[in-house]
């Protein structure tokens, strides 16, 4: 089963991609530039992973304070 454009857009939006990123991804799909599509997805994944790390650091700080308050 081929992924439809509608399914792609939904998935990309659910992943937190901007309208600009989605438009670029779809343009690369039209021109069959899979390497560029992969690069866009990897870049966005990296951004999301950075956010996770930042949030984890904040959680660690709170956990430390909670530990000290015991």
Tab-separated table of N, CA and C in Angstrom:
chain	number	residue	atom	x	y	z
A	1	UNK	N	0.842	-1.187	0.000
A	1	UNK	CA	0.000	0.000	0.000
A	1	UNK	C	0.882	1.244	0.000
A	2	UNK	N	0.639	2.113	-0.920
A	2	UNK	CA	1.408	3.354	-1.021
A	2	UNK	C	0.853	4.379	-0.043
A	3	UNK	N	1.751	5.168	0.498
A	3	UNK	CA	1.348	6.232	1.410
A	3	UNK	C	0.814	7.397	0.585
A	4	UNK	N	-0.406	7.815	0.889
A	4	UNK	CA	-0.995	8.931	0.153
A	4	UNK	C	-0.426	10.248	0.676
A	5	UNK	N	-0.608	11.288	-0.108
A	5	UNK	CA	-0.128	12.607	0.303
A	5	UNK	C	-0.840	13.048	1.579
A	6	UNK	N	-2.125	12.743	1.675
A	6	UNK	CA	-2.892	13.104	2.870
A	6	UNK	C	-2.324	12.405	4.106
A	7	UNK	N	-1.973	11.131	3.959
A	7	UNK	CA	-1.388	10.377	5.072
A	7	UNK	C	-0.032	10.969	5.466
A	8	UNK	N	0.752	11.358	4.487
A	8	UNK	CA	2.055	11.971	4.760
A	8	UNK	C	1.892	13.276	5.539
A	9	UNK	N	0.991	14.106	5.073
A	9	UNK	CA	0.773	15.404	5.717
A	9	UNK	C	0.331	15.201	7.163
A	10	UNK	N	-0.602	14.290	7.379
A	10	UNK	CA	-1.078	14.005	8.737
A	10	UNK	C	0.067	13.541	9.618
A	11	UNK	N	0.870	12.624	9.105
A	11	UNK	CA	1.986	12.088	9.885
A	11	UNK	C	3.008	13.173	10.205
A	12	UNK	N	3.332	13.997	9.223
A	12	UNK	CA	4.304	15.066	9.432
A	12	UNK	C	3.786	16.102	10.432
A	13	UNK	N	2.500	16.425	10.353
A	13	UNK	CA	1.914	17.359	11.327
A	13	UNK	C	1.944	16.756	12.724
A	14	UNK	N	1.595	15.466	12.821
A	14	UNK	CA	1.616	14.783	14.113
A	14	UNK	C	3.024	14.754	14.699
A	15	UNK	N	4.026	14.746	13.827
A	15	UNK	CA	5.424	14.737	14.268
A	15	UNK	C	5.908	16.140	14.633
A	16	UNK	N	5.047	17.135	14.453
A	16	UNK	CA	5.407	18.498	14.831
A	16	UNK	C	6.137	19.279	13.754
A	17	UNK	N	6.090	18.812	12.530
A	17	UNK	CA	6.758	19.526	11.430
A	17	UNK	C	6.017	20.818	11.111
A	18	UNK	N	6.775	21.830	10.727
A	18	UNK	CA	6.177	23.103	10.326
A	18	UNK	C	5.575	22.968	8.930
A	19	UNK	N	4.715	23.920	8.582
A	19	UNK	CA	4.139	23.934	7.231
A	19	UNK	C	5.242	24.030	6.183
A	20	UNK	N	6.280	24.788	6.508
A	20	UNK	CA	7.413	24.941	5.583
A	20	UNK	C	8.120	23.604	5.357
A	21	UNK	N	8.342	22.871	6.410
A	21	UNK	CA	9.002	21.565	6.294
A	21	UNK	C	8.130	20.596	5.509
A	22	UNK	N	6.839	20.620	5.789
A	22	UNK	CA	5.916	19.732	5.074
A	22	UNK	C	5.913	20.058	3.587
A	23	UNK	N	5.863	21.345	3.252
A	23	UNK	CA	5.869	21.752	1.838
A	23	UNK	C	7.151	21.300	1.149
A	24	UNK	N	8.281	21.465	1.824
A	24	UNK	CA	9.559	21.036	1.242
A	24	UNK	C	9.572	19.526	1.048
A	25	UNK	N	9.091	18.790	2.046
A	25	UNK	CA	9.048	17.332	1.952
A	25	UNK	C	8.215	16.888	0.748
A	26	UNK	N	7.052	17.509	0.592
A	26	UNK	CA	6.183	17.150	-0.531
A	26	UNK	C	6.792	17.547	-1.874
A	27	UNK	N	7.505	18.659	-1.909
A	27	UNK	CA	8.186	19.069	-3.137
A	27	UNK	C	9.251	18.041	-3.510
A	28	UNK	N	10.015	17.597	-2.519
A	28	UNK	CA	11.036	16.579	-2.776
A	28	UNK	C	10.400	15.259	-3.216
A	29	UNK	N	9.200	15.000	-2.729
A	29	UNK	CA	8.486	13.788	-3.158
A	29	UNK	C	8.126	13.897	-4.634
A	30	UNK	N	7.662	15.068	-5.034
A	30	UNK	CA	7.273	15.299	-6.436
A	30	UNK	C	8.459	15.111	-7.378
A	31	UNK	N	9.636	15.539	-6.931
A	31	UNK	CA	10.831	15.468	-7.777
A	31	UNK	C	11.658	14.209	-7.497
A	32	UNK	N	11.078	13.311	-6.684
A	32	UNK	CA	11.697	12.021	-6.374
A	32	UNK	C	13.099	12.170	-5.771
A	33	UNK	N	13.232	13.116	-4.846
A	33	UNK	CA	14.514	13.362	-4.180
A	33	UNK	C	14.457	12.790	-2.759
A	34	UNK	N	14.569	11.462	-2.687
A	34	UNK	CA	14.448	10.780	-1.405
A	34	UNK	C	15.545	11.168	-0.420
A	35	UNK	N	16.738	11.405	-0.912
A	35	UNK	CA	17.830	11.781	-0.015
A	35	UNK	C	17.496	13.089	0.707
A	36	UNK	N	16.910	14.041	-0.015
A	36	UNK	CA	16.537	15.320	0.600
A	36	UNK	C	15.374	15.132	1.580
A	37	UNK	N	14.451	14.226	1.247
A	37	UNK	CA	13.362	13.920	2.172
A	37	UNK	C	13.930	13.358	3.483
A	38	UNK	N	14.842	12.414	3.349
A	38	UNK	CA	15.456	11.799	4.526
A	38	UNK	C	16.207	12.835	5.363
A	39	UNK	N	16.908	13.737	4.705
A	39	UNK	CA	17.641	14.779	5.430
A	39	UNK	C	16.697	15.682	6.223
A	40	UNK	N	15.558	16.029	5.625
A	40	UNK	CA	14.567	16.848	6.334
A	40	UNK	C	14.063	16.127	7.576
A	41	UNK	N	13.741	14.834	7.422
A	41	UNK	CA	13.232	14.063	8.547
A	41	UNK	C	14.288	13.896	9.630
A	42	UNK	N	15.526	13.669	9.233
A	42	UNK	CA	16.611	13.514	10.203
A	42	UNK	C	16.848	14.825	10.960
A	43	UNK	N	16.768	15.939	10.251
A	43	UNK	CA	16.960	17.240	10.892
A	43	UNK	C	15.857	17.483	11.927
A	44	UNK	N	14.615	17.196	11.543
A	44	UNK	CA	13.507	17.403	12.475
A	44	UNK	C	13.619	16.454	13.671
A	45	UNK	N	14.016	15.225	13.407
A	45	UNK	CA	14.202	14.254	14.484
A	45	UNK	C	15.257	14.744	15.467
A	46	UNK	N	16.320	15.309	14.946
A	46	UNK	CA	17.388	15.833	15.787
A	46	UNK	C	16.883	16.972	16.675
A	47	UNK	N	16.063	17.840	16.110
A	47	UNK	CA	15.477	18.946	16.871
A	47	UNK	C	14.611	18.400	18.011
A	48	UNK	N	13.793	17.391	17.706
A	48	UNK	CA	12.944	16.801	18.729
A	48	UNK	C	13.770	16.140	19.824
A	49	UNK	N	14.831	15.463	19.425
A	49	UNK	CA	15.691	14.793	20.397
A	49	UNK	C	16.385	15.810	21.303
A	50	UNK	N	16.814	16.939	20.732
A	50	UNK	CA	17.408	18.008	21.541
A	50	UNK	C	16.424	18.510	22.595
A	51	UNK	N	15.152	18.641	22.198
A	51	UNK	CA	14.124	19.088	23.145
A	51	UNK	C	13.963	18.081	24.278
A	52	UNK	N	13.987	16.804	23.931
A	52	UNK	CA	13.873	15.764	24.956
A	52	UNK	C	15.017	15.884	25.952
A	53	UNK	N	16.220	16.090	25.443
A	53	UNK	CA	17.385	16.199	26.318
A	53	UNK	C	17.277	17.427	27.235
A	54	UNK	N	16.795	18.527	26.686
A	54	UNK	CA	16.607	19.729	27.499
A	54	UNK	C	15.571	19.477	28.593
A	55	UNK	N	14.478	18.824	28.226
A	55	UNK	CA	13.443	18.519	29.207
A	55	UNK	C	13.957	17.543	30.262
A	56	UNK	N	14.764	16.581	29.856
A	56	UNK	CA	15.322	15.624	30.804
A	56	UNK	C	16.230	16.331	31.807
A	57	UNK	N	16.993	17.298	31.335
A	57	UNK	CA	17.864	18.052	32.230
A	57	UNK	C	17.032	18.814	33.266
A	58	UNK	N	15.928	19.410	32.814
A	58	UNK	CA	15.055	20.138	33.726
A	58	UNK	C	14.443	19.180	34.757
A	59	UNK	N	14.038	18.003	34.318
A	59	UNK	CA	13.490	16.998	35.234
A	59	UNK	C	14.537	16.578	36.251
A	60	UNK	N	15.759	16.381	35.804
A	60	UNK	CA	16.850	16.007	36.715
A	60	UNK	C	17.066	17.079	37.780
A	61	UNK	N	16.992	18.342	37.396
A	61	UNK	CA	17.149	19.438	38.357
A	61	UNK	C	16.031	19.408	39.398
A	62	UNK	N	14.812	19.187	38.947
A	62	UNK	CA	13.687	19.113	39.874
A	62	UNK	C	13.815	17.905	40.793
A	63	UNK	N	14.230	16.776	40.236
A	63	UNK	CA	14.416	15.582	41.054
A	63	UNK	C	15.459	15.813	42.140
A	64	UNK	N	16.515	16.533	41.794
A	64	UNK	CA	17.552	16.846	42.771
A	64	UNK	C	16.985	17.690	43.913
A	65	UNK	N	16.210	18.719	43.544
A	65	UNK	CA	15.607	19.569	44.569
A	65	UNK	C	14.635	18.781	45.447
A	66	UNK	N	13.842	17.919	44.826
A	66	UNK	CA	12.912	17.094	45.611
A	66	UNK	C	13.669	16.170	46.564
A	67	UNK	N	14.767	15.624	46.088
A	67	UNK	CA	15.607	14.767	46.937
A	67	UNK	C	16.150	15.544	48.135
A	68	UNK	N	16.624	16.755	47.880
A	68	UNK	CA	17.192	17.577	48.941
A	68	UNK	C	16.138	18.023	49.956
A	69	UNK	N	14.891	18.128	49.529
A	69	UNK	CA	13.837	18.562	50.429
A	69	UNK	C	13.293	17.438	51.303
A	70	UNK	N	13.705	16.226	51.062
A	70	UNK	CA	13.224	15.094	51.870
A	70	UNK	C	13.800	15.118	53.262
